[in-house]
Amino acid sequence: MPQPNAVKCLVVDDEPRLRRVLVRLLEGEGFTCSEAGSGTEALEMLRHEQVPLVISDLRMPQMDGVTLLREIIARWPTTAVIVVTAVAEVESAVACLQLGALDYVDKPFHLDEVRARVMQALDKRSLKMEVEDYRHNLERRVQEQAHRIEELSLERLQALVHFLEEKDPYTSGHSVRVADYSARIGRQMGLSQVVRDTIALGAELHDIGKIGVSEAVLHKAGKLTDAEYRHIMEHPVIGARILAPLMRDVPPALAIVRSHHERLDGKGFPDGLKGDQIPLEVRVVGVADSFDAMTSVRPYRPALSVQKALQELEEGKGTQFHPPAVDAFLAAFPDPSALPVTTPEVRPLHLPPPQDAHGRSSPLD
Ligand SMILES: [Fe+2]
């Protein structure tokens, strides 16, 4: 009589009589048994229902026990396999142990021995699964910790960016506003939360490379010389170099830092990327960054009016700016009197999980 919580076992042998002996023995021990007359039949049964224990003869027509063992180990590694061998097949039995069988029993078998070996194999299986579980949990926790450490490091850099911006009345609040505009564009475009988080991360840190630019050049009131302009325009490359070790798992955020001064027509910095070569996340931030720069006072010019800045976005569609991002910006702010936005509060950065950041999830909600 099968018991509801009994351990399931599959007995594989081409000789029905031997199968019955084993089945009777195992059922006597409380197992629920199914039987297969060949390796092929066994695989078919396992495909429909996995069992924790398989006892299989080695010599069978069609598919021998070794081939069956290989298949089971490859497809269902948590299944414990015990092979049944003739005394003359000791070498094959050892080979099976090397392949991953948990034990073997000799034919003709002694029932007590089979019973003991089955129990031992199940114990080994439980132990193996516990170790595997432990290893899995440990790996996950290490990954989580590494992720958190990277996030904390990025938060420190975020604090540094805001500190540097606050020191300078011309750039105060720039990054956090760019992140805010970018988030609103992203939402309007229907981008997923993970992509929007990635955009926010890149946007908040996009100008970090200005740390490496001379303050005299950054704050120069007059027109920049060519050399000074080239020096300022090194900041995307410097920023990407600083952040590369911390943004390995979020390439689009790193791309925002390196490529936020690229243009659709290929006339931007630092790589002259064109059109689709510029990732979507970068194109979104490009619009936000330009609008905030235009509507902020600069040492060398007053702030542009909102109307003029919006006109510049319109006119730059297709040459400098990604048209859908400009359209999304305009749709997100149907009332220009709400522009420019007041600078939002700085919030801790969120580092998106690696699998999402690699684009395995859809960019759209
Ligand atoms: Fe910049």
mmCIF file of C-alpha atoms and ligand atoms in Angstrom:
data_model
loop_
_atom_site.group_PDB
_atom_site.id
_atom_site.type_symbol
_atom_site.label_atom_id
_atom_site.label_comp_id
_atom_site.label_asym_id
_atom_site.label_seq_id
_atom_site.Cartn_x
_atom_site.Cartn_y
_atom_site.Cartn_z
ATOM 1 C CA MET A 1 0.000 0.000 0.000
ATOM 2 C CA PRO A 2 1.753 3.233 -1.150
ATOM 3 C CA GLN A 3 2.195 5.851 1.565
ATOM 4 C CA PRO A 4 1.438 9.477 0.712
ATOM 5 C CA ASN A 5 4.786 10.897 1.879
ATOM 6 C CA ALA A 6 6.852 7.890 0.885
ATOM 7 C CA VAL A 7 10.135 8.447 -0.960
ATOM 8 C CA LYS A 8 9.724 7.599 -4.628
ATOM 9 C CA CYS A 9 12.047 5.172 -6.302
ATOM 10 C CA LEU A 10 12.422 3.952 -9.877
ATOM 11 C CA VAL A 11 13.687 0.405 -10.428
ATOM 12 C CA VAL A 12 15.196 -0.224 -13.874
ATOM 13 C CA ASP A 13 15.926 -3.759 -15.029
ATOM 14 C CA ASP A 14 15.098 -5.707 -18.182
ATOM 15 C CA GLU A 15 14.305 -8.788 -16.100
ATOM 16 C CA PRO A 16 10.833 -8.433 -14.587
ATOM 17 C CA ARG A 17 11.576 -11.005 -11.907
ATOM 18 C CA LEU A 18 14.548 -9.067 -10.509
ATOM 19 C CA ARG A 19 12.590 -5.825 -10.684
ATOM 20 C CA ARG A 20 9.851 -7.372 -8.587
ATOM 21 C CA VAL A 21 12.325 -8.550 -5.939
ATOM 22 C CA LEU A 22 13.718 -5.050 -5.562
ATOM 23 C CA VAL A 23 10.316 -3.415 -5.641
ATOM 24 C CA ARG A 24 8.990 -5.716 -2.948
ATOM 25 C CA LEU A 25 12.008 -5.030 -0.787
ATOM 26 C CA LEU A 26 11.793 -1.260 -1.192
ATOM 27 C CA GLU A 27 8.033 -1.152 -0.707
ATOM 28 C CA GLY A 28 8.591 -3.099 2.464
ATOM 29 C CA GLU A 29 10.834 -0.240 3.564
ATOM 30 C CA GLY A 30 8.107 2.311 2.852
ATOM 31 C CA PHE A 31 9.201 3.457 -0.642
ATOM 32 C CA THR A 32 6.764 4.054 -3.465
ATOM 33 C CA CYS A 33 8.196 2.289 -6.493
ATOM 34 C CA SER A 34 7.770 2.532 -10.225
ATOM 35 C CA GLU A 35 9.399 0.173 -12.717
ATOM 36 C CA ALA A 36 11.054 0.538 -16.106
ATOM 37 C CA GLY A 37 12.170 -2.313 -18.364
ATOM 38 C CA SER A 38 14.847 -0.295 -20.198
ATOM 39 C CA GLY A 39 16.960 2.852 -19.981
ATOM 40 C CA THR A 40 14.845 4.568 -22.610
ATOM 41 C CA GLU A 41 11.657 3.833 -20.701
ATOM 42 C CA ALA A 42 13.289 5.040 -17.471
ATOM 43 C CA LEU A 43 14.270 8.376 -19.041
ATOM 44 C CA GLU A 44 10.786 8.859 -20.408
ATOM 45 C CA MET A 45 9.304 8.208 -16.948
ATOM 46 C CA LEU A 46 11.780 10.575 -15.260
ATOM 47 C CA ARG A 47 10.926 13.268 -17.787
ATOM 48 C CA HIS A 48 7.358 13.143 -16.514
ATOM 49 C CA GLU A 49 8.166 12.697 -12.857
ATOM 50 C CA GLN A 50 11.512 13.093 -11.143
ATOM 51 C CA VAL A 51 12.339 10.733 -8.276
ATOM 52 C CA PRO A 52 15.026 10.999 -5.605
ATOM 53 C CA LEU A 53 16.273 7.437 -6.126
ATOM 54 C CA VAL A 54 16.940 5.217 -9.164
ATOM 55 C CA ILE A 55 18.207 1.665 -8.890
ATOM 56 C CA SER A 56 19.353 0.452 -12.266
ATOM 57 C CA ASP A 57 20.825 -2.689 -13.703
ATOM 58 C CA LEU A 58 24.021 -2.153 -15.733
ATOM 59 C CA ARG A 59 23.450 -4.643 -18.535
ATOM 60 C CA MET A 60 20.330 -3.924 -20.489
ATOM 61 C CA PRO A 61 19.509 -4.014 -24.195
ATOM 62 C CA GLN A 62 18.865 -0.679 -26.040
ATOM 63 C CA MET A 63 20.440 1.601 -23.468
ATOM 64 C CA ASP A 64 22.858 0.204 -20.914
ATOM 65 C CA GLY A 65 23.026 1.337 -17.295
ATOM 66 C CA VAL A 66 26.121 3.509 -17.829
ATOM 67 C CA THR A 67 24.429 5.554 -20.548
ATOM 68 C CA LEU A 68 21.318 5.870 -18.404
ATOM 69 C CA LEU A 69 23.457 6.982 -15.459
ATOM 70 C CA ARG A 70 25.178 9.659 -17.569
ATOM 71 C CA GLU A 71 21.819 10.977 -18.755
ATOM 72 C CA ILE A 72 20.370 11.081 -15.244
ATOM 73 C CA ILE A 73 23.428 12.856 -13.764
ATOM 74 C CA ALA A 74 23.360 15.417 -16.587
ATOM 75 C CA ARG A 75 19.608 16.100 -16.476
ATOM 76 C CA TRP A 76 18.619 15.491 -12.839
ATOM 77 C CA PRO A 77 21.776 15.880 -10.752
ATOM 78 C CA THR A 78 19.902 15.605 -7.447
ATOM 79 C CA THR A 79 18.703 12.074 -8.239
ATOM 80 C CA ALA A 80 20.619 9.387 -6.357
ATOM 81 C CA VAL A 81 21.551 6.436 -8.579
ATOM 82 C CA ILE A 82 22.550 2.981 -7.359
ATOM 83 C CA VAL A 83 23.721 0.531 -10.011
ATOM 84 C CA VAL A 84 23.189 -3.194 -9.824
ATOM 85 C CA THR A 85 26.144 -5.177 -11.141
ATOM 86 C CA ALA A 86 27.213 -8.768 -11.577
ATOM 87 C CA VAL A 87 30.298 -9.687 -9.576
ATOM 88 C CA ALA A 88 32.328 -9.806 -12.782
ATOM 89 C CA GLU A 89 31.473 -6.165 -13.499
ATOM 90 C CA VAL A 90 33.378 -4.577 -10.637
ATOM 91 C CA GLU A 91 35.344 -2.350 -13.028
ATOM 92 C CA SER A 92 32.148 -1.035 -14.568
ATOM 93 C CA ALA A 93 30.760 -0.435 -11.099
ATOM 94 C CA VAL A 94 33.800 1.640 -10.173
ATOM 95 C CA ALA A 95 33.446 3.567 -13.421
ATOM 96 C CA CYS A 96 29.830 4.280 -12.462
ATOM 97 C CA LEU A 97 30.912 5.620 -9.078
ATOM 98 C CA GLN A 98 33.344 7.899 -10.891
ATOM 99 C CA LEU A 99 30.523 9.104 -13.129
ATOM 100 C CA GLY A 100 28.406 10.028 -10.116
ATOM 101 C CA ALA A 101 26.504 6.906 -9.010
ATOM 102 C CA LEU A 102 26.200 7.014 -5.222
ATOM 103 C CA ASP A 103 26.723 3.284 -4.755
ATOM 104 C CA TYR A 104 26.441 -0.169 -6.319
ATOM 105 C CA VAL A 105 25.118 -3.553 -5.230
ATOM 106 C CA ASP A 106 26.281 -6.925 -6.484
ATOM 107 C CA LYS A 107 24.053 -9.517 -8.058
ATOM 108 C CA PRO A 108 22.847 -11.811 -6.674
ATOM 109 C CA PHE A 109 22.063 -9.352 -3.928
ATOM 110 C CA HIS A 110 21.449 -9.785 -0.256
ATOM 111 C CA LEU A 111 18.391 -7.901 0.787
ATOM 112 C CA ASP A 112 19.976 -6.518 3.951
ATOM 113 C CA GLU A 113 22.840 -5.159 1.931
ATOM 114 C CA VAL A 114 20.525 -3.512 -0.604
ATOM 115 C CA ARG A 115 18.509 -1.976 2.238
ATOM 116 C CA ALA A 116 21.652 -0.579 3.899
ATOM 117 C CA ARG A 117 23.073 0.783 0.655
ATOM 118 C CA VAL A 118 19.812 2.445 -0.328
ATOM 119 C CA MET A 119 19.590 4.204 3.047
ATOM 120 C CA GLN A 120 23.221 5.251 2.802
ATOM 121 C CA ALA A 121 22.728 6.578 -0.730
ATOM 122 C CA LEU A 122 19.741 8.652 0.371
ATOM 123 C CA ASP A 123 21.755 10.047 3.292
ATOM 124 C CA LYS A 124 24.580 10.964 0.902
ATOM 125 C CA ARG A 125 22.051 12.584 -1.396
ATOM 126 C CA SER A 126 20.596 14.710 1.438
ATOM 127 C CA LEU A 127 24.060 15.770 2.498
ATOM 128 C CA LYS A 128 25.011 16.630 -1.072
ATOM 129 C CA MET A 129 21.859 18.718 -1.444
ATOM 130 C CA GLU A 130 22.468 20.496 1.863
ATOM 131 C CA VAL A 131 26.033 21.353 0.822
ATOM 132 C CA GLU A 132 24.788 22.521 -2.569
ATOM 133 C CA ASP A 133 22.112 24.649 -0.901
ATOM 134 C CA TYR A 134 24.628 26.133 1.481
ATOM 135 C CA ARG A 135 27.033 26.930 -1.356
ATOM 136 C CA HIS A 136 24.198 28.529 -3.315
ATOM 137 C CA ASN A 137 23.120 30.692 -0.376
ATOM 138 C CA LEU A 138 26.674 31.680 0.344
ATOM 139 C CA GLU A 139 27.250 32.705 -3.281
ATOM 140 C CA ARG A 140 24.036 34.727 -3.272
ATOM 141 C CA ARG A 141 24.994 36.472 -0.041
ATOM 142 C CA VAL A 142 28.483 37.271 -1.324
ATOM 143 C CA GLN A 143 26.951 38.715 -4.487
ATOM 144 C CA GLU A 144 24.480 40.781 -2.470
ATOM 145 C CA GLN A 145 27.269 42.110 -0.270
ATOM 146 C CA ALA A 146 29.448 42.962 -3.269
ATOM 147 C CA HIS A 147 26.480 44.737 -4.848
ATOM 148 C CA ARG A 148 25.841 46.715 -1.658
ATOM 149 C CA ILE A 149 29.518 47.681 -1.364
ATOM 150 C CA GLU A 150 29.471 48.966 -4.953
ATOM 151 C CA GLU A 151 26.265 50.850 -4.198
ATOM 152 C CA LEU A 152 27.813 52.454 -1.108
ATOM 153 C CA SER A 153 30.901 53.457 -3.075
ATOM 154 C CA LEU A 154 28.679 55.043 -5.713
ATOM 155 C CA GLU A 155 26.729 56.858 -2.978
ATOM 156 C CA ARG A 156 30.013 58.330 -1.735
ATOM 157 C CA LEU A 157 30.844 59.504 -5.235
ATOM 158 C CA GLN A 158 27.324 60.917 -5.516
ATOM 159 C CA ALA A 159 27.965 62.917 -2.325
ATOM 160 C CA LEU A 160 31.237 64.133 -3.823
ATOM 161 C CA VAL A 161 29.507 65.257 -7.027
ATOM 162 C CA HIS A 162 26.927 67.213 -5.052
ATOM 163 C CA PHE A 163 29.586 68.730 -2.843
ATOM 164 C CA LEU A 164 31.535 69.920 -5.898
ATOM 165 C CA GLU A 165 28.397 71.257 -7.566
ATOM 166 C CA GLU A 166 27.300 73.092 -4.427
ATOM 167 C CA LYS A 167 30.664 74.839 -4.256
ATOM 168 C CA ASP A 168 29.887 76.402 -7.610
ATOM 169 C CA PRO A 169 26.746 78.526 -7.981
ATOM 170 C CA TYR A 170 26.744 77.877 -11.725
ATOM 171 C CA THR A 171 26.395 74.108 -11.396
ATOM 172 C CA SER A 172 24.512 73.832 -8.090
ATOM 173 C CA GLY A 173 21.927 71.037 -8.291
ATOM 174 C CA HIS A 174 22.721 70.246 -11.953
ATOM 175 C CA SER A 175 23.116 66.470 -11.665
ATOM 176 C CA VAL A 176 20.082 65.856 -9.493
ATOM 177 C CA ARG A 177 17.932 67.975 -11.846
ATOM 178 C CA VAL A 178 19.293 66.110 -14.885
ATOM 179 C CA ALA A 179 18.389 62.838 -13.157
ATOM 180 C CA ASP A 180 14.909 64.188 -12.452
ATOM 181 C CA TYR A 181 14.318 65.378 -16.046
ATOM 182 C CA SER A 182 15.704 62.062 -17.355
ATOM 183 C CA ALA A 183 13.389 60.054 -15.084
ATOM 184 C CA ARG A 184 10.388 61.991 -16.330
ATOM 185 C CA ILE A 185 11.414 61.514 -19.962
ATOM 186 C CA GLY A 186 11.946 57.780 -19.288
ATOM 187 C CA ARG A 187 8.530 57.440 -17.667
ATOM 188 C CA GLN A 188 6.890 59.296 -20.541
ATOM 189 C CA MET A 189 8.628 56.945 -22.999
ATOM 190 C CA GLY A 190 7.326 53.915 -21.073
ATOM 191 C CA LEU A 191 10.803 52.699 -20.092
ATOM 192 C CA SER A 192 10.935 50.015 -17.407
ATOM 193 C CA GLN A 193 11.809 50.762 -13.775
ATOM 194 C CA VAL A 194 15.192 49.040 -14.137
ATOM 195 C CA VAL A 195 16.100 51.158 -17.165
ATOM 196 C CA ARG A 196 14.912 54.291 -15.364
ATOM 197 C CA ASP A 197 17.032 53.381 -12.318
ATOM 198 C CA THR A 198 20.009 52.873 -14.615
ATOM 199 C CA ILE A 199 19.359 56.243 -16.235
ATOM 200 C CA ALA A 200 19.062 57.939 -12.816
ATOM 201 C CA LEU A 201 22.346 56.375 -11.716
ATOM 202 C CA GLY A 202 24.228 57.506 -14.822
ATOM 203 C CA ALA A 203 22.569 60.947 -14.806
ATOM 204 C CA GLU A 204 23.489 61.714 -11.197
ATOM 205 C CA LEU A 205 27.131 60.852 -11.808
ATOM 206 C CA HIS A 206 27.458 61.957 -15.436
ATOM 207 C CA ASP A 207 29.718 64.955 -14.737
ATOM 208 C CA ILE A 208 31.922 63.360 -12.076
ATOM 209 C CA GLY A 209 34.895 63.625 -14.438
ATOM 210 C CA LYS A 210 34.895 67.397 -13.865
ATOM 211 C CA ILE A 211 36.912 66.531 -10.760
ATOM 212 C CA GLY A 212 39.787 66.163 -13.186
ATOM 213 C CA VAL A 213 39.222 69.521 -14.919
ATOM 214 C CA SER A 214 41.091 72.619 -13.779
ATOM 215 C CA GLU A 215 38.833 74.927 -11.737
ATOM 216 C CA ALA A 216 40.306 77.971 -13.514
ATOM 217 C CA VAL A 217 39.030 76.574 -16.817
ATOM 218 C CA LEU A 218 35.697 75.426 -15.366
ATOM 219 C CA HIS A 219 34.981 78.881 -13.956
ATOM 220 C CA LYS A 220 36.500 80.984 -16.710
ATOM 221 C CA ALA A 221 34.169 83.912 -17.418
ATOM 222 C CA GLY A 222 35.249 84.606 -20.984
ATOM 223 C CA LYS A 223 35.304 82.526 -24.134
ATOM 224 C CA LEU A 224 37.295 79.293 -23.865
ATOM 225 C CA THR A 225 40.334 78.729 -26.065
ATOM 226 C CA ASP A 226 40.348 75.556 -28.177
ATOM 227 C CA ALA A 227 42.777 73.936 -25.757
ATOM 228 C CA GLU A 228 40.594 74.850 -22.752
ATOM 229 C CA TYR A 229 37.511 73.503 -24.500
ATOM 230 C CA ARG A 230 39.323 70.244 -25.275
ATOM 231 C CA HIS A 231 40.426 70.081 -21.635
ATOM 232 C CA ILE A 232 36.845 70.487 -20.353
ATOM 233 C CA MET A 233 35.628 67.921 -22.822
ATOM 234 C CA GLU A 234 37.937 65.321 -21.306
ATOM 235 C CA HIS A 235 35.523 65.043 -18.368
ATOM 236 C CA PRO A 236 33.340 62.255 -19.860
ATOM 237 C CA VAL A 237 36.417 60.053 -20.380
ATOM 238 C CA ILE A 238 37.814 60.858 -16.924
ATOM 239 C CA GLY A 239 34.415 60.123 -15.374
ATOM 240 C CA ALA A 240 34.095 56.787 -17.156
ATOM 241 C CA ARG A 241 37.598 55.842 -15.994
ATOM 242 C CA ILE A 242 36.712 56.656 -12.375
ATOM 243 C CA LEU A 243 33.449 54.741 -12.461
ATOM 244 C CA ALA A 244 34.391 51.741 -14.635
ATOM 245 C CA PRO A 245 35.344 49.493 -11.681
ATOM 246 C CA LEU A 246 32.069 50.277 -9.882
ATOM 247 C CA MET A 247 29.750 50.097 -12.870
ATOM 248 C CA ARG A 248 30.885 46.812 -14.399
ATOM 249 C CA ASP A 249 27.374 45.416 -13.966
ATOM 250 C CA VAL A 250 25.574 48.452 -15.408
ATOM 251 C CA PRO A 251 27.170 49.217 -18.774
ATOM 252 C CA PRO A 252 24.365 51.622 -19.837
ATOM 253 C CA ALA A 253 25.001 53.820 -16.764
ATOM 254 C CA LEU A 254 28.700 53.911 -17.581
ATOM 255 C CA ALA A 255 27.807 54.753 -21.185
ATOM 256 C CA ILE A 256 25.831 57.759 -19.908
ATOM 257 C CA VAL A 257 28.950 59.054 -18.158
ATOM 258 C CA ARG A 258 31.213 58.540 -21.156
ATOM 259 C CA SER A 259 28.823 59.513 -23.946
ATOM 260 C CA HIS A 260 26.508 62.227 -22.621
ATOM 261 C CA HIS A 261 28.133 64.771 -24.958
ATOM 262 C CA GLU A 262 27.683 62.641 -28.081
ATOM 263 C CA ARG A 263 25.278 63.851 -30.780
ATOM 264 C CA LEU A 264 23.059 61.864 -33.140
ATOM 265 C CA ASP A 265 24.883 63.372 -36.147
ATOM 266 C CA GLY A 266 28.253 62.064 -34.924
ATOM 267 C CA LYS A 267 29.670 65.509 -34.143
ATOM 268 C CA GLY A 268 29.809 64.965 -30.387
ATOM 269 C CA PHE A 269 32.470 63.941 -27.859
ATOM 270 C CA PRO A 270 34.493 61.870 -27.080
ATOM 271 C CA ASP A 271 33.944 59.081 -29.633
ATOM 272 C CA GLY A 272 31.882 60.728 -32.365
ATOM 273 C CA LEU A 273 29.198 58.049 -31.998
ATOM 274 C CA LYS A 274 26.262 58.305 -34.400
ATOM 275 C CA GLY A 275 22.545 57.494 -34.154
ATOM 276 C CA ASP A 276 21.912 54.004 -32.774
ATOM 277 C CA GLN A 277 25.538 53.686 -31.680
ATOM 278 C CA ILE A 278 24.486 55.931 -28.802
ATOM 279 C CA PRO A 279 22.554 53.816 -26.278
ATOM 280 C CA LEU A 280 18.945 54.862 -25.647
ATOM 281 C CA GLU A 281 19.709 55.655 -21.985
ATOM 282 C CA VAL A 282 22.396 58.121 -23.117
ATOM 283 C CA ARG A 283 20.062 59.780 -25.622
ATOM 284 C CA VAL A 284 17.521 60.379 -22.848
ATOM 285 C CA VAL A 285 20.098 61.977 -20.556
ATOM 286 C CA GLY A 286 21.474 64.024 -23.471
ATOM 287 C CA VAL A 287 18.180 65.904 -23.765
ATOM 288 C CA ALA A 288 17.849 66.410 -19.990
ATOM 289 C CA ASP A 289 21.471 67.545 -19.606
ATOM 290 C CA SER A 290 21.248 70.055 -22.445
ATOM 291 C CA PHE A 291 17.967 71.530 -21.218
ATOM 292 C CA ASP A 292 19.323 72.004 -17.699
ATOM 293 C CA ALA A 293 22.592 73.464 -18.982
ATOM 294 C CA MET A 294 20.734 75.893 -21.249
ATOM 295 C CA THR A 295 18.408 77.088 -18.483
ATOM 296 C CA SER A 296 21.243 77.526 -15.953
ATOM 297 C CA VAL A 297 23.497 80.553 -15.679
ATOM 298 C CA ARG A 298 27.033 79.897 -16.870
ATOM 299 C CA PRO A 299 30.126 82.020 -16.098
ATOM 300 C CA TYR A 300 30.311 82.991 -19.771
ATOM 301 C CA ARG A 301 26.558 83.579 -20.456
ATOM 302 C CA PRO A 302 23.205 84.195 -18.756
ATOM 303 C CA ALA A 303 20.580 81.456 -18.569
ATOM 304 C CA LEU A 304 18.471 80.961 -21.698
ATOM 305 C CA SER A 305 14.730 81.459 -21.292
ATOM 306 C CA VAL A 306 12.666 78.260 -21.023
ATOM 307 C CA GLN A 307 10.987 79.121 -24.322
ATOM 308 C CA LYS A 308 14.351 79.532 -26.082
ATOM 309 C CA ALA A 309 15.698 76.299 -24.544
ATOM 310 C CA LEU A 310 12.604 74.361 -25.676
ATOM 311 C CA GLN A 311 13.041 75.821 -29.148
ATOM 312 C CA GLU A 312 16.683 74.653 -29.157
ATOM 313 C CA LEU A 313 15.539 71.126 -28.264
ATOM 314 C CA GLU A 314 13.009 71.184 -31.121
ATOM 315 C CA GLU A 315 15.567 72.492 -33.599
ATOM 316 C CA GLY A 316 18.150 69.939 -32.470
ATOM 317 C CA LYS A 317 15.838 66.966 -33.064
ATOM 318 C CA GLY A 318 17.538 64.417 -35.300
ATOM 319 C CA THR A 319 20.906 66.210 -35.365
ATOM 320 C CA GLN A 320 21.835 66.603 -31.718
ATOM 321 C CA PHE A 321 18.868 65.063 -29.919
ATOM 322 C CA HIS A 322 16.879 61.820 -30.086
ATOM 323 C CA PRO A 323 13.447 63.006 -31.373
ATOM 324 C CA PRO A 324 11.323 60.641 -29.188
ATOM 325 C CA ALA A 325 13.228 61.839 -26.089
ATOM 326 C CA VAL A 326 12.567 65.493 -26.982
ATOM 327 C CA ASP A 327 8.893 64.702 -27.641
ATOM 328 C CA ALA A 328 8.684 62.844 -24.318
ATOM 329 C CA PHE A 329 10.261 65.840 -22.556
ATOM 330 C CA LEU A 330 7.683 68.203 -24.088
ATOM 331 C CA ALA A 331 4.843 65.810 -23.238
ATOM 332 C CA ALA A 332 6.096 65.444 -19.667
ATOM 333 C CA PHE A 333 5.980 69.248 -19.246
ATOM 334 C CA PRO A 334 2.904 70.407 -21.160
ATOM 335 C CA ASP A 335 2.945 73.633 -19.098
ATOM 336 C CA PRO A 336 6.288 75.442 -19.671
ATOM 337 C CA SER A 337 5.642 77.589 -16.600
ATOM 338 C CA ALA A 338 6.516 74.443 -14.553
ATOM 339 C CA LEU A 339 10.023 74.755 -16.017
ATOM 340 C CA PRO A 340 12.770 74.737 -14.981
ATOM 341 C CA VAL A 341 12.001 72.335 -12.154
ATOM 342 C CA THR A 342 13.025 73.183 -8.625
ATOM 343 C CA THR A 343 16.020 71.143 -7.587
ATOM 344 C CA PRO A 344 14.810 67.896 -5.981
ATOM 345 C CA GLU A 345 16.288 66.482 -2.791
ATOM 346 C CA VAL A 346 19.276 64.202 -3.194
ATOM 347 C CA ARG A 347 18.316 60.571 -2.585
ATOM 348 C CA PRO A 348 20.607 57.585 -2.163
ATOM 349 C CA LEU A 349 21.433 55.957 -5.491
ATOM 350 C CA HIS A 350 20.004 52.598 -6.366
ATOM 351 C CA LEU A 351 22.307 50.232 -8.223
ATOM 352 C CA PRO A 352 20.111 48.041 -10.459
ATOM 353 C CA PRO A 353 20.637 44.277 -10.176
ATOM 354 C CA PRO A 354 23.176 42.895 -12.693
ATOM 355 C CA GLN A 355 20.841 40.599 -14.665
ATOM 356 C CA ASP A 356 18.474 43.476 -15.431
ATOM 357 C CA ALA A 357 21.214 45.932 -16.172
ATOM 358 C CA HIS A 358 22.516 43.600 -18.878
ATOM 359 C CA GLY A 359 19.295 44.107 -20.764
ATOM 360 C CA ARG A 360 17.809 40.672 -20.168
ATOM 361 C CA SER A 361 14.579 42.322 -19.154
ATOM 362 C CA SER A 362 12.557 44.422 -21.555
ATOM 363 C CA PRO A 363 13.381 48.145 -21.672
ATOM 364 C CA LEU A 364 9.617 48.767 -21.656
ATOM 365 C CA ASP A 365 7.158 48.238 -18.830
HETATM 366 FE FE FE B 1 28.982 66.962 -19.031
#
